[in-house]
Each structure stands twice: as structure tokens, then as C-alpha cells.
XYZ file of C-alpha atoms in Angstrom:
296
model
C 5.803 -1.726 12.128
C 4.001 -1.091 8.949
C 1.500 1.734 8.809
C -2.224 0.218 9.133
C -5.753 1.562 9.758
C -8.506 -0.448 12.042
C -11.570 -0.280 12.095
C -14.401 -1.462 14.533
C -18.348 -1.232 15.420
C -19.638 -2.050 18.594
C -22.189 -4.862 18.724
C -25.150 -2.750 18.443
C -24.067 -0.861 15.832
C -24.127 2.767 17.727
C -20.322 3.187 17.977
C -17.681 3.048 15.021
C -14.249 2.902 16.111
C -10.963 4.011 13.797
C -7.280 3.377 14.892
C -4.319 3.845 12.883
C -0.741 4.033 13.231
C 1.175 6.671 10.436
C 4.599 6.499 11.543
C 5.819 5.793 7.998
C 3.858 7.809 5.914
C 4.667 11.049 8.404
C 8.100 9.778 8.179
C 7.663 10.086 4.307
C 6.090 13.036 4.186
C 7.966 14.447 6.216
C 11.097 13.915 4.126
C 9.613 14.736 0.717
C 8.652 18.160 2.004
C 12.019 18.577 4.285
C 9.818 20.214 7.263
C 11.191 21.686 10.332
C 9.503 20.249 13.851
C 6.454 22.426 13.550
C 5.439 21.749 9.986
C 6.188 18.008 11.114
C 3.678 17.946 13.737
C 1.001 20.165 11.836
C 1.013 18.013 8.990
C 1.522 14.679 10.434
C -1.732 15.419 12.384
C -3.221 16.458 9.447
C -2.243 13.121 7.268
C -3.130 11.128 10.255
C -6.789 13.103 10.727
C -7.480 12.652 6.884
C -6.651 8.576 7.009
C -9.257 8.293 9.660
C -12.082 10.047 8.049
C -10.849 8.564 4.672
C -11.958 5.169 7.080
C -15.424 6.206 7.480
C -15.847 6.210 3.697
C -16.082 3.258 0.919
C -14.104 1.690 -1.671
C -12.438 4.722 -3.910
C -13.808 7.440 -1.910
C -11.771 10.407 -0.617
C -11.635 13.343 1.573
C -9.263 16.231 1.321
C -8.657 18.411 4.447
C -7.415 22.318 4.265
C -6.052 23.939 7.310
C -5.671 28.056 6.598
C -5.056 30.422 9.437
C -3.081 33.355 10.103
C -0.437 31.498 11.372
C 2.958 31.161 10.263
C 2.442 27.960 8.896
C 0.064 29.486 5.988
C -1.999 26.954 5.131
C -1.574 22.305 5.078
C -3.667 20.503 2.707
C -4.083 16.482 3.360
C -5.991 14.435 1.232
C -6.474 10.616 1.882
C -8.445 7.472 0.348
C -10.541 4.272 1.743
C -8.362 2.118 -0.557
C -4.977 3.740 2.222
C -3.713 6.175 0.734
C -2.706 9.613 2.229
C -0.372 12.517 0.579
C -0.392 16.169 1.964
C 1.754 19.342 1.926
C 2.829 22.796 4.447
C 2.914 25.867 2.976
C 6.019 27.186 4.848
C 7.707 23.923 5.862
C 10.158 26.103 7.678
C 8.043 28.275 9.762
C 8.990 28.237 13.361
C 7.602 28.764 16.334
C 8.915 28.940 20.399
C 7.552 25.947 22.610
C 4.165 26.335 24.522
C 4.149 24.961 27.520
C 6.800 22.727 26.790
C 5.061 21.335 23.564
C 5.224 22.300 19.909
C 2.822 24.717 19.396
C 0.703 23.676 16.303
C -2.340 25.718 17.245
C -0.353 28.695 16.947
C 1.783 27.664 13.375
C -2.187 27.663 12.198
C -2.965 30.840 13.696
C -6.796 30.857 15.500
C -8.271 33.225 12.726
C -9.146 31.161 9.786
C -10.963 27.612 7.926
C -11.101 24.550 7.760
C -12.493 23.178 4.554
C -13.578 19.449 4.258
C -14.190 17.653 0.746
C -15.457 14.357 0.223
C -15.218 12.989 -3.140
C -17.981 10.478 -3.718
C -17.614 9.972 -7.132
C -16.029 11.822 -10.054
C -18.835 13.878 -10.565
C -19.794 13.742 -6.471
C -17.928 16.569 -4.251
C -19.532 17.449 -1.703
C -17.291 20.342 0.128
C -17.986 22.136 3.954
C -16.890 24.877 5.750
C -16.411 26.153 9.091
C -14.066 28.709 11.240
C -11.250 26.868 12.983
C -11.931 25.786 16.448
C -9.258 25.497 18.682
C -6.535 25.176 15.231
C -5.163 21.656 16.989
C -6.491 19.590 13.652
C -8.134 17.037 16.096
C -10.685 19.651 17.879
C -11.132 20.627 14.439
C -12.042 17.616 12.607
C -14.410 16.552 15.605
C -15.516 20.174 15.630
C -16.132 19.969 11.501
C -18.452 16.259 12.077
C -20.454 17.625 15.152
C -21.617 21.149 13.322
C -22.044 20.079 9.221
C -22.146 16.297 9.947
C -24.566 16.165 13.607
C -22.127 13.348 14.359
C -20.588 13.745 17.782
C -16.894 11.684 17.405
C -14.412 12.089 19.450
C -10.507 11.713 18.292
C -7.306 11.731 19.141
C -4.096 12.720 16.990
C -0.495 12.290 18.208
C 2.953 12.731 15.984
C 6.351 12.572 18.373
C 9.506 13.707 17.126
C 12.545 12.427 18.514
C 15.281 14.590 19.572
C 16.853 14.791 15.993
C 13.565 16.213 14.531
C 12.481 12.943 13.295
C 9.468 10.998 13.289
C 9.381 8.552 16.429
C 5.745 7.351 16.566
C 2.436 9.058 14.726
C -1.181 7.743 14.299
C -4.331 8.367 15.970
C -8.303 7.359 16.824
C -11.636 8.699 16.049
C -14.913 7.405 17.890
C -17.822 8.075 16.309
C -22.044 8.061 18.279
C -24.600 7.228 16.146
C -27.391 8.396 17.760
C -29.812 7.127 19.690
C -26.678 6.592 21.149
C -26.601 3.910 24.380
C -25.769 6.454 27.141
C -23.877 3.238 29.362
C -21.813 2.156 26.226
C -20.816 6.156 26.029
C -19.909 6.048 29.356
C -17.784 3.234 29.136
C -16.172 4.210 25.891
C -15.454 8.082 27.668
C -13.841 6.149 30.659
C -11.328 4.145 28.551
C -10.479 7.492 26.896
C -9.689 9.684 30.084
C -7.738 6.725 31.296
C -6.167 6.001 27.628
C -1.914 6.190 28.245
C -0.115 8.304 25.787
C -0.754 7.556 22.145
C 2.568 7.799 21.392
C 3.729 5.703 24.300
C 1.509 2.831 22.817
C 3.127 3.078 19.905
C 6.052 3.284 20.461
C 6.146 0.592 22.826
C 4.742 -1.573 20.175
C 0.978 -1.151 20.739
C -1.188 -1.721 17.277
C -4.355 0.158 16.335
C -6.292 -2.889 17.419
C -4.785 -2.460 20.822
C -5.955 0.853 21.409
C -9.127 -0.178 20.009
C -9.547 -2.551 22.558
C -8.550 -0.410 25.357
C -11.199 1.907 24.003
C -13.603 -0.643 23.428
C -13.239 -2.821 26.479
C -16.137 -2.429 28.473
C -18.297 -2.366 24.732
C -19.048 -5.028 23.381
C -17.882 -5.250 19.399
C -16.096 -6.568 16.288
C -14.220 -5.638 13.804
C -14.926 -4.545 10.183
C -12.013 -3.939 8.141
C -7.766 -3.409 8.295
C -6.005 -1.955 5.909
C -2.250 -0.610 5.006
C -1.932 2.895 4.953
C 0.965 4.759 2.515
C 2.209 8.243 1.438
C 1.731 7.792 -2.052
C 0.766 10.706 -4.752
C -1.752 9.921 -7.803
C -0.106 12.961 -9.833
C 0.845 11.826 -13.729
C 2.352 13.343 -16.689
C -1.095 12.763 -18.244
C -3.154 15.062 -15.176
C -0.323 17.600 -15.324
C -0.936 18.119 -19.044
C -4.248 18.624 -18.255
C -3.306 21.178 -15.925
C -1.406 23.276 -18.782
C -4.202 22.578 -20.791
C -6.090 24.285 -17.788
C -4.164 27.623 -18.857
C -5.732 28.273 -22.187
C -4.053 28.539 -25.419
C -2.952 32.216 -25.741
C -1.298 31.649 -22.232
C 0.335 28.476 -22.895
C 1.299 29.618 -26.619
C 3.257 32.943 -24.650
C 4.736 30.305 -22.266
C 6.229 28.545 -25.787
C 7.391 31.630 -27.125
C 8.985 33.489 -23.556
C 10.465 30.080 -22.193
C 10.363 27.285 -24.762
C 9.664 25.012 -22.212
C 7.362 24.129 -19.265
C 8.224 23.049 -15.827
C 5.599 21.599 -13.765
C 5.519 20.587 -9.760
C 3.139 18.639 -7.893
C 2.806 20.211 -4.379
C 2.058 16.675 -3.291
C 5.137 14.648 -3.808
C 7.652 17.339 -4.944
C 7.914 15.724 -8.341
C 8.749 18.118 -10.965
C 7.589 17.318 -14.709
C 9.530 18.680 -17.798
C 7.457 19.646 -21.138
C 9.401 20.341 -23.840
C 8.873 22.620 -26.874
C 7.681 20.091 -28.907
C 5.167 19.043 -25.891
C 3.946 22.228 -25.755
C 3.138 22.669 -29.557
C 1.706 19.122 -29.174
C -0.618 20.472 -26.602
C -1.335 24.364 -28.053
C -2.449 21.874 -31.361
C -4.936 20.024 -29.459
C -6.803 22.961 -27.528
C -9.949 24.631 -29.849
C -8.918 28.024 -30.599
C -11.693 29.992 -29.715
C -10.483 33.540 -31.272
C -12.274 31.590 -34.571
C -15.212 32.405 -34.654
């Protein structure tokens, strides 16, 4: 099943509805960053959180999500777009943890002393960033958490990422309910029904149930329609061009020492794991174009 985000509003206009399904693209990431089960989970929750709110936005819009606790974990950063796509990366990939309760204890590969720091990017010049401590450190409390305090939008949303015996990725994906208020208190009641009753998230997907499925479990006593679908991917929007900039970033007497000490430059996107090479010549190519400001 390929990866794809839904996206409803009920008929009068006081509930949005989000569904996705990320198998693939936690599958991806996943395998770029060569995570153990706990970075697996943390992350894939995180991708899948980000694609939803990325939903809630409009054509080229993003929003970047950063998890930092005290756990050992360290800290995951996900960013995704309205336009689908999603990229992300753990800290410690490797970091371990024993079961809780049976489960794989995300909450504790966060650690419950830390922040979670939301950015929307409206526009290239339009950031606009918020803060708050970490609520329960399961990424969906969080999120939901982040929209009720800096947002005043109660939402509601669920996050799931199963790994099958091997480590791998057997189903991931997730929903987020949003109240506009006034919200219609019989419509809430309704929609909080279908979600007490909802089945396993991962058992609907894995059994072949679509984000419009569990949209219309959710939204079944509601009445609605739906706005937009769209594919969802792991893909990174990293160049040779932005990591220039990036060694540009460093300032001439730095990147001049780099030149002299290595005679080369080396560097890696956190993102996709792709490594860039700048040679010498790149590097004088660069030093030549950066104002020397010792002239005065």
C-alpha cells in the first residue's frame, strides 16, 4: 500500500479530520538511519506526527518538530511539507531501552525532562517557532499538548508504528482530530465515541484498512466530506548548492584553516545520510567568493 494522507471536514465545518498511513516512509527512514526498535518507534511517531500537522497547512508550507529530553534517545527532529513530504533523524539511533509493560518504551528513550519545539514555515521569510515542556514524552500527547496550550485548538490524535519480530516496520501512520470552536458538543460526542471504540491502528492497517477508513470510523455518526489526498514520501531537499551555503555559513578565516589543515571538506546531511565531497579547488572557489571583512 502506498503511503497517503486524508483529509476531511465535517459538514459544518467545526471538525477537521487527518488520516495517514507511513509505513513506507518509516520503513525508509528507518533504513537510512539503521535504528534499533526504540529509535524506530520514536521517530516513526515523530515522521508520522509531523505529516499530519504538515496536513493542516497549505501548498509549500512546513512544520519541523524537535523532541529533546534527557532520555537516552537525545534528541529526533522531523520535519514534513503540505506538498507530502516528510524526512527526520535520532540522535542515538542505537539507544536502548528494557520493555514497559510489555511495550517499547518511547516516553522513556525521550526522557520526561525536556522540549518540544514546533516551527511552521509560512514563507521564506515567515517562521513562526513555539515552545513548551514535554508532556507525557509519547510524541502524540505532545503534539496535542503543543496545539491546545500555543494554538487554543483542542485535537485529539493518535500515532502508531509496529515492528515486526525482526525489528522491521510492519504497519505505521496515524490521525489527528481537530474542534474548532464553538464546537457542536453532540458531533464531539459522537466523534469521542468512535475513538474509544476505534480497533488498533495498526490492526487496521495492517489488515488493509486506508486512512479514509479510519476516517470514516471516526467520522460515522458526523456528517462530512472530504477535502484533499495526497502521497506521502521520505524524501530530503538537501543539495550541493544549500550545503555550500552551509560552509559559506563558517566564515572565511574558518573555512580558509579548513583548506590549509585538511585540503578538503566533507559534508553530511543529518537528514538522508548523504555525504557531500568539496574539493580543494571547491573550497578556494568558495573562500574567493566570501567578502573578506579583515579589509577595512
Amino acid at each position: 500500500m502506498t503511503d497517503i494522507i486524508e483529509r476531511v471536514i465535517s459538514t459544518s465545518g467545526d471538525f477537521f479530520g487527518v488520516a495517514c498511513n507511513s509505513t513506507e516512509l518509516v520503513t525508509e527512514a528507518c533504513r537510512r538511519h539503521d535504528v534499533g526498535p526504540l529509535a524506530a518507534a520514536g521517530l516513526g511517531r515523530a515522521l508520522t506526527g509531523a505529516a499530519l500537522l504538515a496536513a493542516l497547512l497549505k501548498d509549500d508550507q512546513s512544520v519541523l518538530l524537535k523532541f529533546e529530553g534527557n532520555g537516552p534517545l537525545g534528541k529526533i527532529i522531523t520535519e514534513a511539507g503540505y506538498n507530502g513530504w516528510t524526512r527526520g533523524f535520532v540522535k542515538e539511533p542505537h539507544a536502548d531501552l528494557p520493555l514497559k509493560n510489555g511495550q517499547i518504551d518511547v516516553a522513556g528513550g525521550i526522557g520526561h525532562a525536556g522540549l518540544l519545539t514546533v516551527v511552521k514555515t509560512i514563507s521564506e521569510n515567515q517562521k513562526y517557532p513555539g515552545t513548551i515542556p514535554l508532556y507525557t514524552s509519547e510524541i502524540g500527547d505532545d503534539i496535542a499538548y503543543y496545539l491546545a496550550q500555543s494554538e487554543q485548538t483542542p485535537s485529539t490524535i493518535g500515532l502508531t508504528v509496529h515492528l515486526k519480530p525482526d525489528g522491521t516496520v510492519a504497519a505505521a501512520g496515524g490521525f489527528l482530530i481537530q474542534s474548532l470552536p464553538p464546537a457542536d458538543e453532540t458531533a464531539l460526542t459522537h466523534i469521542e465515541k468512535e475513538i474509544s471504540n476505534l480497533a488498533s491502528l495498526s490492526e487496521l492497517f495492517r489488515s488493509g484498512r486506508s486512512p479514509a477508513d479510519v476516517l470514516s470510523l471516526l467520522f460515522k455518526n458526523v456528517p462530512h466530506k472530504k477535502i484533499h489526498s495526497k502521497p506521502l514520501s521520505y524524501s530530503c531537499s538537501c543539495s550541493h548548492a544549500k550545503m555550500e551555503g552551509a560552509l559559506i555559513s563558517l566564515g572565511r578565516e574558518d573555512l580558509q584553516k579548513l583548506m590549509e589543515d585538511e585540503g578538503r571538506a566533507e559534508v553530511h546531511c543529518e537528514f538522508c545520510r548523504h555525504n557531500y565531497e568539496f574539493t580543494k579547488d571547491d573550497l578556494i572557489a568558495i573562500i574567493k567568493r566570501i567578502p573578506d571583512n579583515s579589509v577595512h
